[in-house]
PDB file of C-alpha atoms in Angstrom:
ATOM      1  CA  UNK A 218     -33.480  36.740  76.415  1.00  0.00           C
ATOM      2  CA  UNK A 219     -29.756  35.989  77.134  1.00  0.00           C
ATOM      3  CA  UNK A 220     -30.547  35.312  80.804  1.00  0.00           C
ATOM      4  CA  UNK A 221     -33.539  33.252  79.874  1.00  0.00           C
ATOM      5  CA  UNK A 222     -31.395  31.180  77.458  1.00  0.00           C
ATOM      6  CA  UNK A 223     -28.789  30.729  80.175  1.00  0.00           C
ATOM      7  CA  UNK A 224     -31.309  29.607  82.736  1.00  0.00           C
ATOM      8  CA  UNK A 225     -32.870  27.257  80.236  1.00  0.00           C
ATOM      9  CA  UNK A 226     -29.740  25.847  78.814  1.00  0.00           C
ATOM     10  CA  UNK A 227     -27.312  26.088  81.793  1.00  0.00           C
ATOM     11  CA  UNK A 228     -23.636  26.475  81.182  1.00  0.00           C
ATOM     12  CA  UNK A 229     -22.803  25.563  77.686  1.00  0.00           C
ATOM     13  CA  UNK A 230     -19.334  24.800  76.270  1.00  0.00           C
ATOM     14  CA  UNK A 231     -17.542  27.529  74.350  1.00  0.00           C
ATOM     15  CA  UNK A 232     -16.785  26.304  70.723  1.00  0.00           C
ATOM     16  CA  UNK A 233     -13.288  24.741  70.607  1.00  0.00           C
ATOM     17  CA  UNK A 234     -11.983  27.168  68.027  1.00  0.00           C
ATOM     18  CA  UNK A 235     -12.643  30.064  70.472  1.00  0.00           C
ATOM     19  CA  UNK A 236     -11.034  28.492  73.483  1.00  0.00           C
ATOM     20  CA  UNK A 237      -7.541  29.514  74.797  1.00  0.00           C
ATOM     21  CA  UNK A 238      -4.708  28.012  72.789  1.00  0.00           C
ATOM     22  CA  UNK A 239      -1.813  29.608  74.604  1.00  0.00           C
ATOM     23  CA  UNK A 240      -0.913  26.730  76.965  1.00  0.00           C
ATOM     24  CA  UNK A 241       0.777  23.369  76.655  1.00  0.00           C
ATOM     25  CA  UNK A 242      -1.689  20.641  75.738  1.00  0.00           C
ATOM     26  CA  UNK A 243      -4.315  23.069  74.266  1.00  0.00           C
ATOM     27  CA  UNK A 244      -3.647  21.846  70.684  1.00  0.00           C
ATOM     28  CA  UNK A 245      -4.216  18.205  71.735  1.00  0.00           C
ATOM     29  CA  UNK A 246      -7.593  19.246  73.168  1.00  0.00           C
ATOM     30  CA  UNK A 247      -8.420  20.875  69.824  1.00  0.00           C
ATOM     31  CA  UNK A 248      -8.563  24.393  71.338  1.00  0.00           C
ATOM     32  CA  UNK A 249      -7.975  27.510  69.108  1.00  0.00           C
ATOM     33  CA  UNK A 250      -7.812  25.293  66.006  1.00  0.00           C
ATOM     34  CA  UNK A 251      -9.359  26.643  62.739  1.00  0.00           C
ATOM     35  CA  UNK A 252     -10.046  30.020  64.398  1.00  0.00           C
ATOM     36  CA  UNK A 253     -10.590  32.687  61.761  1.00  0.00           C
ATOM     37  CA  UNK A 254      -9.290  36.152  62.624  1.00  0.00           C
ATOM     38  CA  UNK A 255     -12.038  38.516  61.307  1.00  0.00           C
ATOM     39  CA  UNK A 256      -9.763  41.477  61.031  1.00  0.00           C
ATOM     40  CA  UNK A 257      -7.549  39.511  58.550  1.00  0.00           C
ATOM     41  CA  UNK A 258     -10.450  39.437  56.064  1.00  0.00           C
ATOM     42  CA  UNK A 259     -11.447  42.256  53.712  1.00  0.00           C
ATOM     43  CA  UNK A 260     -14.903  42.814  55.188  1.00  0.00           C
ATOM     44  CA  UNK A 261     -13.571  42.442  58.806  1.00  0.00           C
ATOM     45  CA  UNK A 262     -16.175  39.625  59.116  1.00  0.00           C
ATOM     46  CA  UNK A 263     -16.024  35.912  58.703  1.00  0.00           C
ATOM     47  CA  UNK A 264     -18.704  33.136  58.923  1.00  0.00           C
ATOM     48  CA  UNK A 265     -17.772  31.637  62.203  1.00  0.00           C
ATOM     49  CA  UNK A 266     -19.714  30.171  65.057  1.00  0.00           C
ATOM     50  CA  UNK A 267     -19.330  32.157  68.237  1.00  0.00           C
ATOM     51  CA  UNK A 268     -22.162  30.732  70.368  1.00  0.00           C
ATOM     52  CA  UNK A 269     -22.548  27.064  71.695  1.00  0.00           C
ATOM     53  CA  UNK A 270     -24.349  24.777  69.367  1.00  0.00           C
ATOM     54  CA  UNK A 271     -27.554  24.959  71.425  1.00  0.00           C
ATOM     55  CA  UNK A 272     -27.669  28.780  70.935  1.00  0.00           C
ATOM     56  CA  UNK A 273     -26.469  28.800  67.270  1.00  0.00           C
ATOM     57  CA  UNK A 274     -28.399  31.442  65.357  1.00  0.00           C
ATOM     58  CA  UNK A 275     -29.494  33.399  68.500  1.00  0.00           C
ATOM     59  CA  UNK A 276     -29.015  37.132  68.401  1.00  0.00           C
ATOM     60  CA  UNK A 277     -28.646  39.225  71.512  1.00  0.00           C
ATOM     61  CA  UNK A 278     -27.936  42.700  70.302  1.00  0.00           C
ATOM     62  CA  UNK A 279     -30.302  45.186  68.952  1.00  0.00           C
ATOM     63  CA  UNK A 280     -29.052  48.676  68.310  1.00  0.00           C
ATOM     64  CA  UNK A 281     -31.416  51.457  69.529  1.00  0.00           C
ATOM     65  CA  UNK A 282     -29.552  54.074  67.504  1.00  0.00           C
ATOM     66  CA  UNK A 283     -29.786  56.785  70.199  1.00  0.00           C
ATOM     67  CA  UNK A 284     -26.249  57.945  69.650  1.00  0.00           C
ATOM     68  CA  UNK A 285     -23.528  58.037  67.132  1.00  0.00           C
ATOM     69  CA  UNK A 286     -21.934  54.832  68.347  1.00  0.00           C
ATOM     70  CA  UNK A 287     -25.244  52.926  68.425  1.00  0.00           C
ATOM     71  CA  UNK A 288     -25.941  54.077  64.904  1.00  0.00           C
ATOM     72  CA  UNK A 289     -22.501  52.834  63.790  1.00  0.00           C
ATOM     73  CA  UNK A 290     -23.198  49.468  65.381  1.00  0.00           C
ATOM     74  CA  UNK A 291     -26.533  49.308  63.678  1.00  0.00           C
ATOM     75  CA  UNK A 292     -24.848  49.933  60.288  1.00  0.00           C
ATOM     76  CA  UNK A 293     -22.218  47.238  61.122  1.00  0.00           C
ATOM     77  CA  UNK A 294     -24.971  44.804  62.113  1.00  0.00           C
ATOM     78  CA  UNK A 295     -26.823  45.475  58.902  1.00  0.00           C
ATOM     79  CA  UNK A 296     -23.678  44.970  56.852  1.00  0.00           C
ATOM     80  CA  UNK A 297     -23.009  41.628  58.647  1.00  0.00           C
ATOM     81  CA  UNK A 298     -26.522  40.503  57.862  1.00  0.00           C
ATOM     82  CA  UNK A 299     -25.995  41.311  54.151  1.00  0.00           C
ATOM     83  CA  UNK A 300     -22.662  39.404  54.150  1.00  0.00           C
ATOM     84  CA  UNK A 301     -24.361  36.357  55.731  1.00  0.00           C
ATOM     85  CA  UNK A 302     -27.131  36.520  53.116  1.00  0.00           C
ATOM     86  CA  UNK A 303     -24.569  36.759  50.270  1.00  0.00           C
ATOM     87  CA  UNK A 304     -22.656  33.771  51.735  1.00  0.00           C
ATOM     88  CA  UNK A 305     -25.817  31.709  52.086  1.00  0.00           C
ATOM     89  CA  UNK A 306     -26.687  32.467  48.434  1.00  0.00           C
ATOM     90  CA  UNK A 307     -23.130  31.635  47.320  1.00  0.00           C
ATOM     91  CA  UNK A 308     -23.193  28.427  49.285  1.00  0.00           C
ATOM     92  CA  UNK A 309     -26.540  27.370  47.774  1.00  0.00           C
ATOM     93  CA  UNK A 310     -25.371  28.146  44.248  1.00  0.00           C
ATOM     94  CA  UNK A 311     -22.204  26.155  44.650  1.00  0.00           C
ATOM     95  CA  UNK A 312     -24.136  22.983  45.651  1.00  0.00           C
TER      96      UNK A 312
END
């Protein structure tokens, strides 16, 4: 599916907040602004867009749980899914 999306969409821009901000002029371009460092948050996850707008919401990873590492990734993926659901409920309640 990632290759299909790439072929269909072509090269898409990286979201500005994820672009390199370590060079002169990057701030003026809007690069690396408003980036949220996930490890600075209690759950080690933040609601932040990592894919280009055209691919927003796409998912390219499915754990197959064949080993300890894959099982750990599956648990992490499930925890992130729950955090997203909680955030969506919280956002809906605050409107």
